[in-house]
Short mmCIF file of C-alpha atoms in Angstrom, two decimals:
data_model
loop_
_atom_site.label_atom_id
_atom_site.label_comp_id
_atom_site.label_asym_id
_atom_site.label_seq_id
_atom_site.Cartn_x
_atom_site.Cartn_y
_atom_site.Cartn_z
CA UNK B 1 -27.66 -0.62 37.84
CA UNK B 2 -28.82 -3.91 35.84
CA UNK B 3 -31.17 -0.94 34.23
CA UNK B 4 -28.21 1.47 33.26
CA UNK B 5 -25.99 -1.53 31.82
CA UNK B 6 -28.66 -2.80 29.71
CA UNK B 7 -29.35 0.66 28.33
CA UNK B 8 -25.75 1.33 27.35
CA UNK B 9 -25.65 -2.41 25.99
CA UNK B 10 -28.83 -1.84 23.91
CA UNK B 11 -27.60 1.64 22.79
CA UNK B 12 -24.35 0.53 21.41
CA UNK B 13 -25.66 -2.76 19.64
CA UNK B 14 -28.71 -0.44 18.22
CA UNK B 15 -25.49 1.65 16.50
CA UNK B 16 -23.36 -0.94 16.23
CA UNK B 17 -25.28 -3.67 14.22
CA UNK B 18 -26.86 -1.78 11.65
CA UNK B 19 -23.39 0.14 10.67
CA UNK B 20 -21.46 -3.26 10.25
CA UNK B 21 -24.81 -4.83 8.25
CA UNK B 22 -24.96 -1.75 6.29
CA UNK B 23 -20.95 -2.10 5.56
CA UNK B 24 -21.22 -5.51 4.51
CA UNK B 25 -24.47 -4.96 2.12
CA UNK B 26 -22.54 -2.06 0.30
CA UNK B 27 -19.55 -4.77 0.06
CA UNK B 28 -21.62 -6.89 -1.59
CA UNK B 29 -23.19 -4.73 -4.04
CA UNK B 30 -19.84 -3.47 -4.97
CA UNK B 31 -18.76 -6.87 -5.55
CA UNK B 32 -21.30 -8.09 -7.67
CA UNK B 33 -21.32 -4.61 -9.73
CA UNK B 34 -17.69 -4.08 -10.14
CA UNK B 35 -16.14 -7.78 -9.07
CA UNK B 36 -15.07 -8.25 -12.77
CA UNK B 37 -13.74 -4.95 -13.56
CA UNK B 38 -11.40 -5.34 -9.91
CA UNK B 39 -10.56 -8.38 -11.41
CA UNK B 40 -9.60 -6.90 -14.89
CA UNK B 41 -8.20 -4.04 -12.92
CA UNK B 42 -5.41 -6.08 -10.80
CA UNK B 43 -4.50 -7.68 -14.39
CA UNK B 44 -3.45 -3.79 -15.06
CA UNK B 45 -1.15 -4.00 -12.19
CA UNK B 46 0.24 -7.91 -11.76
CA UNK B 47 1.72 -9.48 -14.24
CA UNK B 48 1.94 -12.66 -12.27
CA UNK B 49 -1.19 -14.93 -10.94
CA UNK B 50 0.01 -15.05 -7.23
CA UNK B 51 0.97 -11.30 -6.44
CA UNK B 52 -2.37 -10.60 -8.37
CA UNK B 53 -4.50 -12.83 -6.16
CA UNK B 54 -2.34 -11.20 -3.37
CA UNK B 55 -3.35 -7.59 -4.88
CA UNK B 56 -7.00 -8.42 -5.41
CA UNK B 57 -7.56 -9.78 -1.85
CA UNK B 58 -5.76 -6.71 -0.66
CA UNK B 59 -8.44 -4.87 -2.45
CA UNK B 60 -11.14 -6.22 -1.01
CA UNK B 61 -10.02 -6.07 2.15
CA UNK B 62 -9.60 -2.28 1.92
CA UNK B 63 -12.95 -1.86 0.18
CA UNK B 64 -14.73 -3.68 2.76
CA UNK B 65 -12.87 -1.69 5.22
CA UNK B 66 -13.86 1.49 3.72
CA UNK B 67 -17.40 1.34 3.68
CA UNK B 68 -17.33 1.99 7.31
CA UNK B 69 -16.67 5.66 6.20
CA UNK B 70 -18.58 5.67 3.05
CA UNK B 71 -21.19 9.04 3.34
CA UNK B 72 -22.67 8.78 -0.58
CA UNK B 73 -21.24 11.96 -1.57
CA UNK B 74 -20.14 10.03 -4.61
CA UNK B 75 -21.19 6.89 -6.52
CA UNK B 76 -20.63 3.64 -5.59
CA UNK B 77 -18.24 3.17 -8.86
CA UNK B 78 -16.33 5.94 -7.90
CA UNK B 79 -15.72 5.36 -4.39
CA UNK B 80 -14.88 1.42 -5.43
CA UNK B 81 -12.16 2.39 -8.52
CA UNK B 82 -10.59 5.25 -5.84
CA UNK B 83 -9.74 2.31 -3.20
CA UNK B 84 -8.91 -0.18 -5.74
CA UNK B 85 -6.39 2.24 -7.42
CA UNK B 86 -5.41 3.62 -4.55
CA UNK B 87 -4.53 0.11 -3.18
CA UNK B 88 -3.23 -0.53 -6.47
CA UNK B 89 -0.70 2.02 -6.75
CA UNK B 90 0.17 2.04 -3.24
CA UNK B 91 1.30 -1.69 -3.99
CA UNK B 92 3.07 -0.82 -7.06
CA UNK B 93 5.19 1.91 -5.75
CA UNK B 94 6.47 -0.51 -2.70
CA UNK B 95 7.38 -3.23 -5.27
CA UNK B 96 10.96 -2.98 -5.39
CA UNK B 97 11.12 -4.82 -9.01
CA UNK B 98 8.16 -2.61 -10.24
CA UNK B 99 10.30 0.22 -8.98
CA UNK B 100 13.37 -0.65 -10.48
CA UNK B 101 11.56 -0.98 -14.26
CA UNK B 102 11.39 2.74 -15.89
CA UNK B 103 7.44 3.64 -16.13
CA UNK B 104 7.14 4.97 -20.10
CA UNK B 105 4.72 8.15 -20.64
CA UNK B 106 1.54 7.62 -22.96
CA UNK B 107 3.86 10.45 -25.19
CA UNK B 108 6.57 8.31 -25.50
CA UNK B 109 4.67 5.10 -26.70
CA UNK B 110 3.20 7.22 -29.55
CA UNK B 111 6.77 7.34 -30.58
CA UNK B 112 8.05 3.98 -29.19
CA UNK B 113 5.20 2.07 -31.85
CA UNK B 114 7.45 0.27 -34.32
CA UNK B 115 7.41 -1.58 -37.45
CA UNK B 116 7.77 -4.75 -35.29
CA UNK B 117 4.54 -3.64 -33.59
CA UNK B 118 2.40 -3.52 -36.36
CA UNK B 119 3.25 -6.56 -38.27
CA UNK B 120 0.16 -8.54 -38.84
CA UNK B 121 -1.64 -10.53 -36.26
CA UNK B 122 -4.66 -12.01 -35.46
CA UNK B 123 -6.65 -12.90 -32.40
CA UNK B 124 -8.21 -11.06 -29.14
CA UNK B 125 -5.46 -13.05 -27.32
CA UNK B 126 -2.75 -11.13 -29.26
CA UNK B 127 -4.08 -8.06 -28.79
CA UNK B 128 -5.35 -8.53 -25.30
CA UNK B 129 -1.36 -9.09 -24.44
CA UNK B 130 -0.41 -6.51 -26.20
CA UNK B 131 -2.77 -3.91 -24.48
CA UNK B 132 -1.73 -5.46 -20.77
CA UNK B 133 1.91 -4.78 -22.16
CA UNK B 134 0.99 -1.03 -22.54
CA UNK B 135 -1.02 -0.68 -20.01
CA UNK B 136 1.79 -2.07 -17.57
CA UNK B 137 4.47 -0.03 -18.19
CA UNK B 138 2.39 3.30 -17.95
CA UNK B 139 3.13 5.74 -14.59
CA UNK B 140 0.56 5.31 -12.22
CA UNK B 141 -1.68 8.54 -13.54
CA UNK B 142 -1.69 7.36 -16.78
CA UNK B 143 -2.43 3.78 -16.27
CA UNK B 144 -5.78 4.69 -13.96
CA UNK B 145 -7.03 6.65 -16.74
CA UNK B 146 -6.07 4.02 -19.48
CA UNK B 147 -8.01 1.57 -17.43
CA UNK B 148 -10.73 3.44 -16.48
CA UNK B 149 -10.96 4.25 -20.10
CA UNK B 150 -10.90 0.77 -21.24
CA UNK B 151 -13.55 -0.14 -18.56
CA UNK B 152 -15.74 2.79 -20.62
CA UNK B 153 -15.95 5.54 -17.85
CA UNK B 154 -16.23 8.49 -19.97
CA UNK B 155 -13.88 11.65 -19.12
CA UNK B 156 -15.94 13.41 -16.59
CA UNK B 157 -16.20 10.11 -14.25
CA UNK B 158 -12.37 9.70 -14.69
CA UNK B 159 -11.86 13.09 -13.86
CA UNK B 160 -13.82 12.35 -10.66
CA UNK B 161 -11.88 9.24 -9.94
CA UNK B 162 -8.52 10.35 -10.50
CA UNK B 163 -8.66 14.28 -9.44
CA UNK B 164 -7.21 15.33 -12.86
CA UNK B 165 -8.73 18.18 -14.06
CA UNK B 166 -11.10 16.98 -17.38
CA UNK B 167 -8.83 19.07 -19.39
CA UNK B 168 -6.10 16.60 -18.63
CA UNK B 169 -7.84 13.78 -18.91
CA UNK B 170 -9.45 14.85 -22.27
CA UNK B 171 -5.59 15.18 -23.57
CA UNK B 172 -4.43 11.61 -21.85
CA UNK B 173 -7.75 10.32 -23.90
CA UNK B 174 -6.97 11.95 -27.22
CA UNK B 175 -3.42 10.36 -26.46
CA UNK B 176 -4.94 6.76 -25.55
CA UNK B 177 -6.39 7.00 -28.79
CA UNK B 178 -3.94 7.84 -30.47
CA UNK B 179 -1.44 5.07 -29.12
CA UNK B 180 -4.03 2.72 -29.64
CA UNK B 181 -4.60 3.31 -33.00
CA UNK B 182 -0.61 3.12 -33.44
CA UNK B 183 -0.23 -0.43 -31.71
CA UNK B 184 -3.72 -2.11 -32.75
CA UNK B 185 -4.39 -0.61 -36.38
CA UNK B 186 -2.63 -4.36 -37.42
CA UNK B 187 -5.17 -6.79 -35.37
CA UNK B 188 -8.07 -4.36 -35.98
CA UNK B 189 -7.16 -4.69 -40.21
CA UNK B 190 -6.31 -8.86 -39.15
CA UNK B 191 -9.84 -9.09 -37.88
CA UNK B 192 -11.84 -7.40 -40.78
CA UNK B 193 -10.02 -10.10 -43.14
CA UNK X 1 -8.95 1.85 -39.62
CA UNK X 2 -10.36 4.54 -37.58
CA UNK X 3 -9.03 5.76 -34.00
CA UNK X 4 -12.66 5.10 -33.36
CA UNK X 5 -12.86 1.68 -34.31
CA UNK X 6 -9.49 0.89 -32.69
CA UNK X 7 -10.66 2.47 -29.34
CA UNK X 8 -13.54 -0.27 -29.84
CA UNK X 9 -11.70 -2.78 -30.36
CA UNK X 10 -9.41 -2.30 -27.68
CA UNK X 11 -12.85 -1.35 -24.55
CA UNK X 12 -14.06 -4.74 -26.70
CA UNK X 13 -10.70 -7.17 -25.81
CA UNK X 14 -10.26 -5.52 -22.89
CA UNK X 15 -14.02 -5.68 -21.13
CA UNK X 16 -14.02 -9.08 -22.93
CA UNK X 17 -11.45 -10.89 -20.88
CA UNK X 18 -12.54 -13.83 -18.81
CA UNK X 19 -12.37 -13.30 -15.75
CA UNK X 20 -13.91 -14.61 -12.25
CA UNK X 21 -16.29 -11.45 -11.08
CA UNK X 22 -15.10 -12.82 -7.21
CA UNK X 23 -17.25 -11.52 -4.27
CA UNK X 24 -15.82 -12.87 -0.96
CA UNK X 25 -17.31 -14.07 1.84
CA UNK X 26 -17.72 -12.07 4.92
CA UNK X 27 -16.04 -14.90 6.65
CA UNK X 28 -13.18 -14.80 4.12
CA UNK X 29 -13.12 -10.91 3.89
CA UNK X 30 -12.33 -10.83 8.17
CA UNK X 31 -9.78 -14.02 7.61
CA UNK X 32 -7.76 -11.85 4.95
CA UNK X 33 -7.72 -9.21 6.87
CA UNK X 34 -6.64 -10.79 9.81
CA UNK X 35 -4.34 -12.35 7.57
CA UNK X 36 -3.06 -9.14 6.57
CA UNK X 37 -2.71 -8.07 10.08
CA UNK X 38 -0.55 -10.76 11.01
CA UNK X 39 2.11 -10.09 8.31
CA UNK X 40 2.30 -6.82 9.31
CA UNK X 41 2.38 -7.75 12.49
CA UNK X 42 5.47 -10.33 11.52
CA UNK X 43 7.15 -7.64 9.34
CA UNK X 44 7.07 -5.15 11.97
CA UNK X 45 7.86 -7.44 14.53
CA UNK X 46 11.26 -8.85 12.80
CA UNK X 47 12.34 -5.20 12.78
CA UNK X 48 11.86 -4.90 16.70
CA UNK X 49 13.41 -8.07 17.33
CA UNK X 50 16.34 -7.09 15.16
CA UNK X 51 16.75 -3.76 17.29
CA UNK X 52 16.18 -5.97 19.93
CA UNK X 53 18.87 -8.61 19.43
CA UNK X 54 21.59 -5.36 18.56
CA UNK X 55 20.42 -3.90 22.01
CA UNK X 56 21.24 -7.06 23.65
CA UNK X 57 25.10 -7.35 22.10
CA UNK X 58 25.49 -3.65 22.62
CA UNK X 59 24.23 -4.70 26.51
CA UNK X 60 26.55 -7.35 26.90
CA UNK X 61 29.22 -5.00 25.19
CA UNK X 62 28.49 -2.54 27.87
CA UNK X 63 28.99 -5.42 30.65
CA UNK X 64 32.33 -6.52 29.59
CA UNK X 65 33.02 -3.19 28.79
CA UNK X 66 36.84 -2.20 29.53
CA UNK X 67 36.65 1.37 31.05
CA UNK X 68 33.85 3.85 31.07
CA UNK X 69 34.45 5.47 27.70
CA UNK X 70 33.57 2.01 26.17
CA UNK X 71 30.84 1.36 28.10
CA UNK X 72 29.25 4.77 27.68
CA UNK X 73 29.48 4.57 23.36
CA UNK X 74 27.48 0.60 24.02
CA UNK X 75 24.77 2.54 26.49
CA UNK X 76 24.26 5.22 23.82
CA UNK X 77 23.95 2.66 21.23
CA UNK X 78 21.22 1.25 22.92
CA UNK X 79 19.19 4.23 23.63
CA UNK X 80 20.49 5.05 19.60
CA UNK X 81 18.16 1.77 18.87
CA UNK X 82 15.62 3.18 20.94
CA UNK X 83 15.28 6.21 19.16
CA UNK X 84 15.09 4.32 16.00
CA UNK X 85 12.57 1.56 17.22
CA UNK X 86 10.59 4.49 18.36
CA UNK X 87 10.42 6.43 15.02
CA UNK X 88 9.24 3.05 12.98
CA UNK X 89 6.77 2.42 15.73
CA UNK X 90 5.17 6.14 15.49
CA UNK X 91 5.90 6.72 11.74
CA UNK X 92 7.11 4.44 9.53
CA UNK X 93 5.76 0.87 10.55
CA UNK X 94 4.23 -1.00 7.42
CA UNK X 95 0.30 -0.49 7.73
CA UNK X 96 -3.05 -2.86 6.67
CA UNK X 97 -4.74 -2.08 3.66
CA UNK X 98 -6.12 1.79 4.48
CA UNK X 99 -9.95 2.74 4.37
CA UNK X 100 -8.44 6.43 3.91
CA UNK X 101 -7.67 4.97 0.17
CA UNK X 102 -11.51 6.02 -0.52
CA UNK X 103 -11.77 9.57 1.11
CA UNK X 104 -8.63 10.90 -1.40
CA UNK X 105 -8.81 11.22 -5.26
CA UNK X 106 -6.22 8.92 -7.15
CA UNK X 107 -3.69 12.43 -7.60
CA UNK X 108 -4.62 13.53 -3.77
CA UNK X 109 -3.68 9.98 -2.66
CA UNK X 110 -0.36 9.42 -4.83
CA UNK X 111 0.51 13.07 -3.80
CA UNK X 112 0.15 12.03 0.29
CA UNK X 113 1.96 9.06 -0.34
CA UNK X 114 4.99 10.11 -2.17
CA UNK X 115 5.16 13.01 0.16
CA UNK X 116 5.26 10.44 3.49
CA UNK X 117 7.87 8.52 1.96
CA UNK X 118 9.70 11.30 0.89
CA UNK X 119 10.10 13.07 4.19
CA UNK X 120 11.01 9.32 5.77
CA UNK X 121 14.02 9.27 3.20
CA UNK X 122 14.67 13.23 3.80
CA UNK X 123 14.97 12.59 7.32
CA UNK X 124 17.12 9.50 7.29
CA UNK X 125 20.21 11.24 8.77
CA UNK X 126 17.97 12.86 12.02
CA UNK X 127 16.33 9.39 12.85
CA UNK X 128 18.18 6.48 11.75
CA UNK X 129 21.74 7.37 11.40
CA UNK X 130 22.37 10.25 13.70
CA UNK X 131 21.46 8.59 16.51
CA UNK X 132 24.03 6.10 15.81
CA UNK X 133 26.76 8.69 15.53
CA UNK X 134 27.36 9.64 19.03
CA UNK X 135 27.92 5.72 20.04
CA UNK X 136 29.83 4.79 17.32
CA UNK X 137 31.95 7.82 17.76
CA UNK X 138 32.44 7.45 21.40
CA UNK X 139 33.05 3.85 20.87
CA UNK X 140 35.78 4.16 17.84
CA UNK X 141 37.49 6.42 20.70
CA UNK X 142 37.63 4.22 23.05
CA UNK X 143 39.27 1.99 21.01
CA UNK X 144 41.97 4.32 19.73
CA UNK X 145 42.72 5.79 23.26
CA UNK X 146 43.13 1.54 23.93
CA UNK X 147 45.23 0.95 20.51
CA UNK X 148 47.48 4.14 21.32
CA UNK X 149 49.11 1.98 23.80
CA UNK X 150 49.61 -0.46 21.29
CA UNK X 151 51.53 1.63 18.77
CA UNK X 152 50.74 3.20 15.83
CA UNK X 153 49.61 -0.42 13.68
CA UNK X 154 46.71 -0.66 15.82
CA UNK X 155 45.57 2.82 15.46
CA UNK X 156 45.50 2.21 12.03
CA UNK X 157 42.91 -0.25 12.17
CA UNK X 158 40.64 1.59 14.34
CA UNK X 159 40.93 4.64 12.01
CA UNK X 160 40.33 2.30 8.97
CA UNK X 161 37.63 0.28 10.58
CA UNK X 162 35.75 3.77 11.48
CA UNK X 163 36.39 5.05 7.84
CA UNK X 164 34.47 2.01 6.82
CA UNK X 165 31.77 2.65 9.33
CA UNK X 166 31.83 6.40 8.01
CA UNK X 167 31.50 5.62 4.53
CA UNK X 168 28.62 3.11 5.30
CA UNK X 169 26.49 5.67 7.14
CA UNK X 170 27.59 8.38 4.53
CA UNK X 171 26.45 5.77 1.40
CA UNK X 172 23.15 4.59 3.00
CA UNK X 173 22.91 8.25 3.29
CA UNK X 174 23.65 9.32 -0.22
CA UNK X 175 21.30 6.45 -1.31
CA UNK X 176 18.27 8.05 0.71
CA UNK X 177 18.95 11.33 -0.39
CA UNK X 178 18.96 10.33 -3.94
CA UNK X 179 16.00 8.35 -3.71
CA UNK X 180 14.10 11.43 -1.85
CA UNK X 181 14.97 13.38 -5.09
CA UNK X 182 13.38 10.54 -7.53
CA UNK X 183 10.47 11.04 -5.43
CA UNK X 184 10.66 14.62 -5.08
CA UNK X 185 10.54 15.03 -9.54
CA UNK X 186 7.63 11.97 -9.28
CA UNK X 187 6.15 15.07 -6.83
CA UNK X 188 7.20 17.69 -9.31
CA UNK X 189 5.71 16.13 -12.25
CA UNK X 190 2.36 15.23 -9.74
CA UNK X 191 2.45 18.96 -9.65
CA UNK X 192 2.11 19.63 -13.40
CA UNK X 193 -0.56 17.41 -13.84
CA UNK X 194 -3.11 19.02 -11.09
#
């Protein structure tokens, strides 16, 4: 009996064990590879410090949760900017005050640039608020590709990430570009001074 | 400038930021999501205890109920609740942080979610208010057949106080509906993207 116990016991912490340890090492290596762009990536979706934190815990949590199921049928960056914008989105579209704010398309902020946003200024500071400004008032398609395209994933990873088809995603890049152009031509000019 | 040099600039600001690359601690990855756990479990819980605290008034409605009319409309407010704890329970309770998150692109997973919370608005009517309706309605009668004796003042307040109750069920209703169709053209437009 003491025989049969000790088999079962031995059995499940032999399966057990090296699942969990395996979880938590692929945890870790996502956090030290993509730690900074999760961090860069809740900026995209919280304005404020405290409902970020809140959102970045929440992604961890669900990363470290999901590498229980992870099989390698795609990269480690992939499977890591999935949950996070998953998470992310998920969040966004229960926020009640998020809700209520219209989301603008990247087609109307090619229109939307003004005089008032190209007046000269200076600084990464500037233009770092000025990009978080955009980036937060896209729809949730459009803001994972802008910020998968500002973290450098070209169009075939985004593609992967977000499901679009990379003809899509090459015309939401050509717009990105575009936009940017519109709303940073004035810092990029302020900097060559 | 060129877009070129813009797109740099922006990748260059952006990447640049300072931030705190933050890898947790196993120990503080299990206390945040037992954290998260326990607000769920609070959130969900104040819901239950609200249906809870209504079964117990419609209960003690039913006790010092005057006739069986009014005390059948307080019994099928209870089991009313019932139905309705039973549906947030199976369906709609708020959830932890899902692993499923990973297994679903970003347009799969938006897709599922809108849908979920489409069909919970959609069916509104079949598991939150209907259930309500045959209490309520049984209840507002027993109060007329009781104000009839009273004359026809006091039937007036039982058909106004039931018009109320109508329009409230009707507007949180309408609201539902309405907010199913913003979701429904998010859907739509989903659609044209895929």
């Amino acid at each position: 009996m003491l025989a049969v116990v000790g088999f079962w016991i031995g059995l499940v912490l032999g399966v057990v064990a090296p699942e969990r340890e395996r979880r938590e090492q692929l945890y870790q290596q996502a956090s030290e590879e993509h730690g900074a762009a999760l961090e860069r990536l809740a900026r995209g979706y919280e304005r404020h410090d405290d409902r970020r934190r809140d959102l970045l815990q929440e992604i961890h949590v669900a990363l470290w949760r999901s590498f229980a199921g992870f099989d390698g049928r795609c990269s480690l960056r992939t499977w890591v900017y999935r949950v996070a914008h998953n998470v992310a989105t998920s969040r966004v579209a229960q926020d009640r005050r998020a809700r209520a704010r219209p989301f603008v398309q990247l087609s109307e902020l090619e229109v939307l640039a003004s005089a008032d946003d190209t007046e000269a200024q200076v600084g990464e500071r500037r233009a770092l608020e000025r990009l978080l400004g955009l980036v937060q008032q896209l729809p949730p398609l459009e803001r994972q590709v802008m910020l998968l395209y500002l973290e450098g994933l070209d169009a075939a990873s985004i593609a992967e990430v977000t499901g679009l088809s990379s003809a899509n995603v090459a015309t939401k890049i050509h717009r990105i570009k575009r936009v940017l152009a519109q709303h940073f031509e004035s810092d990029a000019d302020g900097s060559e001074r | 400038m060129s877009m070129d040099a813009t797109e740099q600039l922006a990748r260059t600001v952006w990447q640049g930021q300072a931030v705190e690359a933050r890898a947790f601690s196993q120990r503080e990855i299990r206390a945040m999501y037992e954290s998260f756990n326990r607000r769920i479990w609070w959130r969900n819980g104040r819901e239950y205890a609200a249906a809870a605290v209504a079964s117990a008034a419609f209960g003690w409605g039913a006790w010092q109920a005057q006739g069986a009319v009014q005390r059948a409309g307080h019994l099928l407010l209870i089991a009313a609740m019932a139905i309705i704890v039973l549906r947030l329970w199976t369906r709609g309770a708020a959830r932890a942080p899902t692993a499923l998150a990973a297994e679903q692109s970003c347009l799969e997973y938006h897709r599922s979610e809108l849908r979920r919370q489409r069909a919970l608005l959609q069916s509104v009517w079949r598991w939150y208010l209907g259930p309500l309706l045959p209490g309520l309605a049984v209840l507002y009668a027993a109060h007329a057949l009781k104000a009839a004796q009273h004359g026809a003042g006091a039937l007036l307040v039982v058909a106004l106080g039931a018009g109320v109750t109508v329009a409230v069920l009707v507007g949180i209703g309408v609201s539902n509906q309405r907010a199913a169709s913003r979701l429904g053209a998010q859907l739509a437009a989903l659609e044209a993207e895929s």
